[in-house]
């Protein structure tokens, strides 16, 4: 071996100190090691390193060591602390260290580094040796037991085991679930399934995480992109480019939490335009999450975990440029601010300007996020922050139509039937805060609150109508204008901890919460392009489009339809599509919202060492308030004698509410086959209010109820650095409201309340399938995230008629698979130029999905010369039907993506992401018919990123 600068040669033993590395003989005696130490001390550098206080091992110093191969981490440790290290290279080969960052004593920092490796350190003065457990320490040496790091990193419970494995809570954040700095695709602590940090293995439901490392590698910048990468989730494009529906297990995901609090509601005018630059990671629970606060949405729940301040100064800047003029800059700065680090802060600023692969549509976004933490006492943490986002967009609504007979138009992917005067502008402000109090070793009380306000203005012209293949006519121009307001407030208090009964650890979480959502004083407007008398004239001197349905009031020569829109040769500059003036407000909502209360208790009981029972009880109350005021837009008829904007009618509003107490309670059993392997089975209830439907006596209908049954196996391999799970589930939901056959008129008896309905117990929606997922480190430097989902959903019950046995969400594919792998040459122990390189790649694929319905294939008569409308032939000949069932299919596809990342220096790195590498042409979403709703998937694209961190 070579001792740098000394000329001494031995082999297989590493002796690190100061700024150099030594190779010593593996398995050598302590005498040989002592001789090597003497030789090392002969160098001036080593002498300076040795010339420190005898208490060096206990004095605090600043260390900043990323997760990496253990040998390299130990070298950096020696450089930063001045501690001399001796160890066998064979002993550390193939092992990887956790990240360590903060002000720690060298003894504690070394314990961090060795956590999860199975090795211990013997410290004597300013020297230390690394050895396997069971090897006797030399006289006078103190042992740092890196396997048990409770004194350094807290309890191994509630996420401590994952911290010891280096996959969460190692970056200097007070949030133990934080994944920043781990370099891992998995985590050992999530809160979505338990309200308190728990390992994935210990939560008896299907949960997943999108870590900070994956957010960076897969260039996840917004909520939609994040959801695309999560297991079992299917995206269906909504009515506009800014609307999406996410399906899991056959049901839409409508519950979004932030930092584990009460969920945001996507109703009442709130449109989540979420930028991922302020979040550390994303958690997903698939299936019902009814154990905490009655949020029994059957599809799943998403939890976004904010970035928190770190205990050390750090600044990062990232600049991106990509396809279709996509430009983005993010700056992220965090540091202790005052009071010897007890006050910490973090500031994130983001700017993005991007177009889309289709013409005209674009977005511009500015974001500012600030958060501060204060250690009021060693056990009391207070957090407060603000998040402001301004987004101005030119959206596209309704996507592409089809031909009347259902054939594809086969238009270029760059086609956008939108106008440069379209706009949807958002201002979103969020204030949040929390107080967390540790009580003893195992108990924590927490109170958090969030207030979110959003104002948005939307003005959109859009197409509606199928294309007649004989003349290319059919689609027409429509428009809408909205001035929307949304306000949400949520608060939650929890008490969580553990106690011992008969020598067994029992865990309990108790919580209460309240959340409110409303769109009070939101204004409503008539159609932007209204053809009611006196009609619509796009430009002076142009034709007037007006339809009085034979009652008079339209100018002579009016065309009784909306303006035609030429889809096959679309020109947005056509004067026919001139921007219309804004309409007058015609109604206002003085009351439009809901308030939800919840209380719950969750127990994780252990009767024997390996058998655990998780159960919960919860109570909830929903109350809704809906009212409307109609406003004058003229000074005639009902508004005679009134001014424009005055209220002329206020229908009576009927508030409604519902209560629920969960019974039978959710029950889950899990058994620890080994320390790393567990199996589980259980039941979680489903509860969804439908109090807005009333029966003939105007009583609200009872809630939709059901059960989520699930069983599976979870394995925390490689000490928790790799998590593997396999689950099978069956979900049944029943109690849907349907029209009352004895009172067939479906009417709005008061604003938002519909009559008359009954509950049909023979109408059931059922979903069943399997989930597989593997995330984490397979080998040093090799990370993987792989998932496969099979899901089949069907209508069950004769009341569904011909729909029985068919999917209720056919657009969700039965099979979905997602893979992303990364190989970091430095983390794998490579040296030289390769050590600066990391390569990644993956595939997202699915089986086919479809929408179905009926369309006309035989027409009679001549088409309307303006609208292209044509009469469907009578459907009287079974051998030659004029109306047939269509099935607009999204064929099975697989999209390849890749990334290459090169470290230019210790500070700078350059990366290139490629998406849809094979440039596959496909429909991301198909519509419910021929009129609209067909959206292409994105073509091949690239994003180049320059990143710096100090």
Tab-separated table of C-alpha atoms in Angstrom, residues 152-358:
chain	number	residue	atom	x	y	z
A	152	UNK	CA	-27.717	11.166	17.794
A	153	UNK	CA	-30.711	10.779	15.534
A	154	UNK	CA	-33.558	10.166	17.936
A	155	UNK	CA	-35.750	7.147	18.483
A	156	UNK	CA	-35.644	4.366	15.894
A	157	UNK	CA	-39.446	4.591	15.971
A	158	UNK	CA	-41.417	7.156	13.984
A	159	UNK	CA	-38.937	7.202	11.103
A	160	UNK	CA	-35.719	6.870	13.051
A	161	UNK	CA	-34.849	3.572	11.382
A	162	UNK	CA	-35.043	5.206	7.960
A	163	UNK	CA	-32.860	8.027	9.182
A	164	UNK	CA	-30.302	5.502	10.333
A	165	UNK	CA	-30.404	3.930	6.857
A	166	UNK	CA	-29.785	7.338	5.296
A	167	UNK	CA	-33.042	7.512	3.302
A	168	UNK	CA	-34.772	10.286	5.242
A	169	UNK	CA	-34.019	13.024	7.761
A	170	UNK	CA	-30.298	13.400	7.065
A	171	UNK	CA	-30.099	16.857	5.495
A	172	UNK	CA	-30.237	19.027	8.603
A	173	UNK	CA	-34.000	19.562	8.569
A	174	UNK	CA	-36.131	19.197	11.691
A	175	UNK	CA	-38.583	17.251	9.507
A	176	UNK	CA	-37.527	13.621	9.827
A	177	UNK	CA	-39.506	12.728	6.665
A	178	UNK	CA	-37.355	15.037	4.501
A	179	UNK	CA	-35.637	13.251	1.602
A	180	UNK	CA	-33.400	16.096	0.410
A	181	UNK	CA	-29.750	15.087	0.356
A	182	UNK	CA	-30.372	11.345	0.655
A	183	UNK	CA	-29.838	10.568	-3.035
A	184	UNK	CA	-32.438	7.824	-2.535
A	185	UNK	CA	-35.569	6.783	-4.421
A	186	UNK	CA	-37.216	5.614	-1.202
A	187	UNK	CA	-37.867	6.851	2.313
A	188	UNK	CA	-38.130	5.346	5.761
A	189	UNK	CA	-40.679	7.826	7.102
A	190	UNK	CA	-44.013	8.910	5.620
A	191	UNK	CA	-46.957	10.544	7.385
A	192	UNK	CA	-49.767	10.002	4.877
A	193	UNK	CA	-50.902	6.665	6.262
A	194	UNK	CA	-50.432	7.416	9.940
A	195	UNK	CA	-50.275	11.176	10.713
A	196	UNK	CA	-46.923	10.522	12.395
A	197	UNK	CA	-43.759	9.375	10.613
A	198	UNK	CA	-43.847	5.646	9.948
A	199	UNK	CA	-41.809	3.341	7.745
A	200	UNK	CA	-43.499	2.135	4.565
A	201	UNK	CA	-43.245	-1.401	5.918
A	202	UNK	CA	-45.267	-0.522	9.034
A	203	UNK	CA	-48.293	1.044	7.301
A	204	UNK	CA	-50.819	-1.666	6.344
A	205	UNK	CA	-51.938	0.015	3.112
A	206	UNK	CA	-50.418	0.753	-0.291
A	207	UNK	CA	-48.333	3.909	0.019
A	208	UNK	CA	-45.665	5.380	-2.249
A	209	UNK	CA	-43.230	8.287	-2.240
A	210	UNK	CA	-41.737	10.507	-4.914
A	211	UNK	CA	-38.510	11.640	-3.267
A	212	UNK	CA	-36.467	14.780	-3.775
A	213	UNK	CA	-33.957	12.781	-5.818
A	214	UNK	CA	-36.635	11.572	-8.226
A	215	UNK	CA	-38.206	15.021	-8.486
A	216	UNK	CA	-34.847	16.279	-9.694
A	217	UNK	CA	-33.918	13.354	-11.930
A	218	UNK	CA	-37.263	13.139	-13.704
A	219	UNK	CA	-37.547	16.922	-14.000
A	220	UNK	CA	-40.817	17.051	-12.077
A	221	UNK	CA	-41.743	20.728	-11.933
A	222	UNK	CA	-45.522	20.683	-11.459
A	223	UNK	CA	-48.225	18.634	-9.787
A	224	UNK	CA	-49.432	17.010	-13.014
A	225	UNK	CA	-45.956	15.707	-13.838
A	226	UNK	CA	-45.588	14.405	-10.284
A	227	UNK	CA	-48.836	12.475	-10.499
A	228	UNK	CA	-47.759	10.949	-13.819
A	229	UNK	CA	-44.783	9.311	-12.092
A	230	UNK	CA	-46.643	7.870	-9.095
A	231	UNK	CA	-47.616	4.175	-9.170
A	232	UNK	CA	-51.108	3.220	-10.270
A	233	UNK	CA	-52.151	6.745	-11.285
A	234	UNK	CA	-53.730	7.500	-14.677
A	235	UNK	CA	-54.113	11.019	-16.066
A	236	UNK	CA	-57.236	12.064	-17.970
A	237	UNK	CA	-57.083	15.531	-19.534
A	238	UNK	CA	-59.881	17.775	-18.303
A	239	UNK	CA	-61.866	20.394	-20.203
A	240	UNK	CA	-58.853	22.732	-20.506
A	241	UNK	CA	-55.072	22.487	-20.628
A	242	UNK	CA	-55.030	23.460	-16.923
A	243	UNK	CA	-57.543	20.824	-15.773
A	244	UNK	CA	-56.708	17.179	-15.133
A	245	UNK	CA	-58.379	14.252	-13.421
A	246	UNK	CA	-56.197	11.605	-11.794
A	247	UNK	CA	-57.581	8.094	-11.392
A	248	UNK	CA	-56.436	5.364	-9.040
A	249	UNK	CA	-58.215	2.046	-8.560
A	250	UNK	CA	-61.068	3.267	-10.758
A	251	UNK	CA	-61.860	6.424	-8.776
A	252	UNK	CA	-60.773	10.030	-9.067
A	253	UNK	CA	-58.222	11.322	-6.551
A	254	UNK	CA	-59.795	14.441	-5.049
A	255	UNK	CA	-58.023	14.734	-1.679
A	256	UNK	CA	-54.804	16.777	-1.524
A	257	UNK	CA	-53.067	17.318	1.820
A	258	UNK	CA	-50.116	19.563	2.613
A	259	UNK	CA	-47.761	18.476	5.401
A	260	UNK	CA	-50.308	15.872	6.466
A	261	UNK	CA	-52.986	18.394	7.436
A	262	UNK	CA	-56.679	18.508	6.576
A	263	UNK	CA	-57.104	18.184	2.799
A	264	UNK	CA	-57.706	20.977	0.329
A	265	UNK	CA	-60.942	20.794	-1.620
A	266	UNK	CA	-60.795	21.003	-5.395
A	267	UNK	CA	-64.405	22.244	-5.391
A	268	UNK	CA	-65.736	25.754	-4.806
A	269	UNK	CA	-63.665	27.457	-7.509
A	270	UNK	CA	-60.249	26.265	-6.305
A	271	UNK	CA	-57.987	25.104	-9.126
A	272	UNK	CA	-54.669	23.728	-7.824
A	273	UNK	CA	-51.819	25.097	-9.939
A	274	UNK	CA	-49.057	23.543	-7.851
A	275	UNK	CA	-45.350	24.111	-8.510
A	276	UNK	CA	-43.038	21.456	-7.093
A	277	UNK	CA	-40.056	23.729	-6.373
A	278	UNK	CA	-41.273	24.281	-2.792
A	279	UNK	CA	-41.871	20.619	-1.914
A	280	UNK	CA	-39.399	18.085	-0.602
A	281	UNK	CA	-41.377	15.013	-1.651
A	282	UNK	CA	-44.824	13.678	-2.548
A	283	UNK	CA	-46.632	10.876	-0.718
A	284	UNK	CA	-49.500	8.831	-2.143
A	285	UNK	CA	-51.896	6.459	-0.393
A	286	UNK	CA	-53.910	4.315	-2.813
A	287	UNK	CA	-57.351	3.285	-1.651
A	288	UNK	CA	-59.499	4.758	1.096
A	289	UNK	CA	-57.787	6.912	3.716
A	290	UNK	CA	-60.653	6.872	6.162
A	291	UNK	CA	-58.645	6.232	9.333
A	292	UNK	CA	-57.900	9.899	9.946
A	293	UNK	CA	-60.697	12.420	9.830
A	294	UNK	CA	-63.140	10.559	7.551
A	295	UNK	CA	-61.527	11.390	4.251
A	296	UNK	CA	-62.738	8.139	2.781
A	297	UNK	CA	-62.099	8.962	-0.877
A	298	UNK	CA	-61.747	5.521	-2.468
A	299	UNK	CA	-59.230	6.503	-5.154
A	300	UNK	CA	-56.523	7.746	-2.836
A	301	UNK	CA	-54.979	10.715	-1.086
A	302	UNK	CA	-51.928	12.809	-1.956
A	303	UNK	CA	-49.729	14.521	0.628
A	304	UNK	CA	-47.308	17.270	-0.413
A	305	UNK	CA	-44.485	17.841	2.077
A	306	UNK	CA	-42.984	21.303	2.078
A	307	UNK	CA	-39.268	22.062	2.132
A	308	UNK	CA	-38.190	23.133	5.607
A	309	UNK	CA	-35.247	25.296	6.752
A	310	UNK	CA	-31.918	23.517	7.273
A	311	UNK	CA	-29.509	23.890	10.170
A	312	UNK	CA	-26.730	25.071	7.840
A	313	UNK	CA	-26.342	27.625	5.074
A	314	UNK	CA	-27.112	26.336	1.587
A	315	UNK	CA	-27.849	28.099	-1.698
A	316	UNK	CA	-28.860	26.390	-4.919
A	317	UNK	CA	-29.708	27.797	-8.340
A	318	UNK	CA	-31.145	25.886	-11.266
A	319	UNK	CA	-31.732	27.227	-14.780
A	320	UNK	CA	-33.565	25.230	-17.436
A	321	UNK	CA	-34.263	25.584	-21.141
A	322	UNK	CA	-36.386	23.112	-23.039
A	323	UNK	CA	-38.525	22.339	-26.037
A	324	UNK	CA	-41.259	24.751	-27.079
A	325	UNK	CA	-39.571	27.771	-25.466
A	326	UNK	CA	-39.729	26.404	-21.941
A	327	UNK	CA	-37.565	28.510	-19.608
A	328	UNK	CA	-37.363	28.141	-15.845
A	329	UNK	CA	-35.180	29.473	-13.020
A	330	UNK	CA	-35.330	28.366	-9.368
A	331	UNK	CA	-33.291	29.795	-6.504
A	332	UNK	CA	-33.401	28.115	-3.095
A	333	UNK	CA	-31.612	29.575	-0.064
A	334	UNK	CA	-31.667	28.376	3.533
A	335	UNK	CA	-29.652	29.283	6.603
A	336	UNK	CA	-29.703	29.758	10.373
A	337	UNK	CA	-30.833	33.348	10.959
A	338	UNK	CA	-30.293	34.152	14.635
A	339	UNK	CA	-30.267	32.883	18.216
A	340	UNK	CA	-27.374	30.481	17.643
A	341	UNK	CA	-29.281	28.642	14.956
A	342	UNK	CA	-32.538	28.363	16.856
A	343	UNK	CA	-34.157	30.626	14.248
A	344	UNK	CA	-33.853	29.270	10.707
A	345	UNK	CA	-35.308	30.336	7.388
A	346	UNK	CA	-35.717	29.245	3.802
A	347	UNK	CA	-36.643	31.203	0.682
A	348	UNK	CA	-37.544	29.750	-2.730
A	349	UNK	CA	-38.174	31.901	-5.801
A	350	UNK	CA	-39.297	30.432	-9.114
A	351	UNK	CA	-39.930	31.933	-12.524
A	352	UNK	CA	-41.156	29.964	-15.526
A	353	UNK	CA	-42.288	30.886	-19.018
A	354	UNK	CA	-43.343	28.069	-21.298
A	355	UNK	CA	-45.300	27.300	-24.428
A	356	UNK	CA	-46.778	23.928	-25.368
A	357	UNK	CA	-46.260	21.528	-28.255
A	358	UNK	CA	-49.504	22.895	-29.713
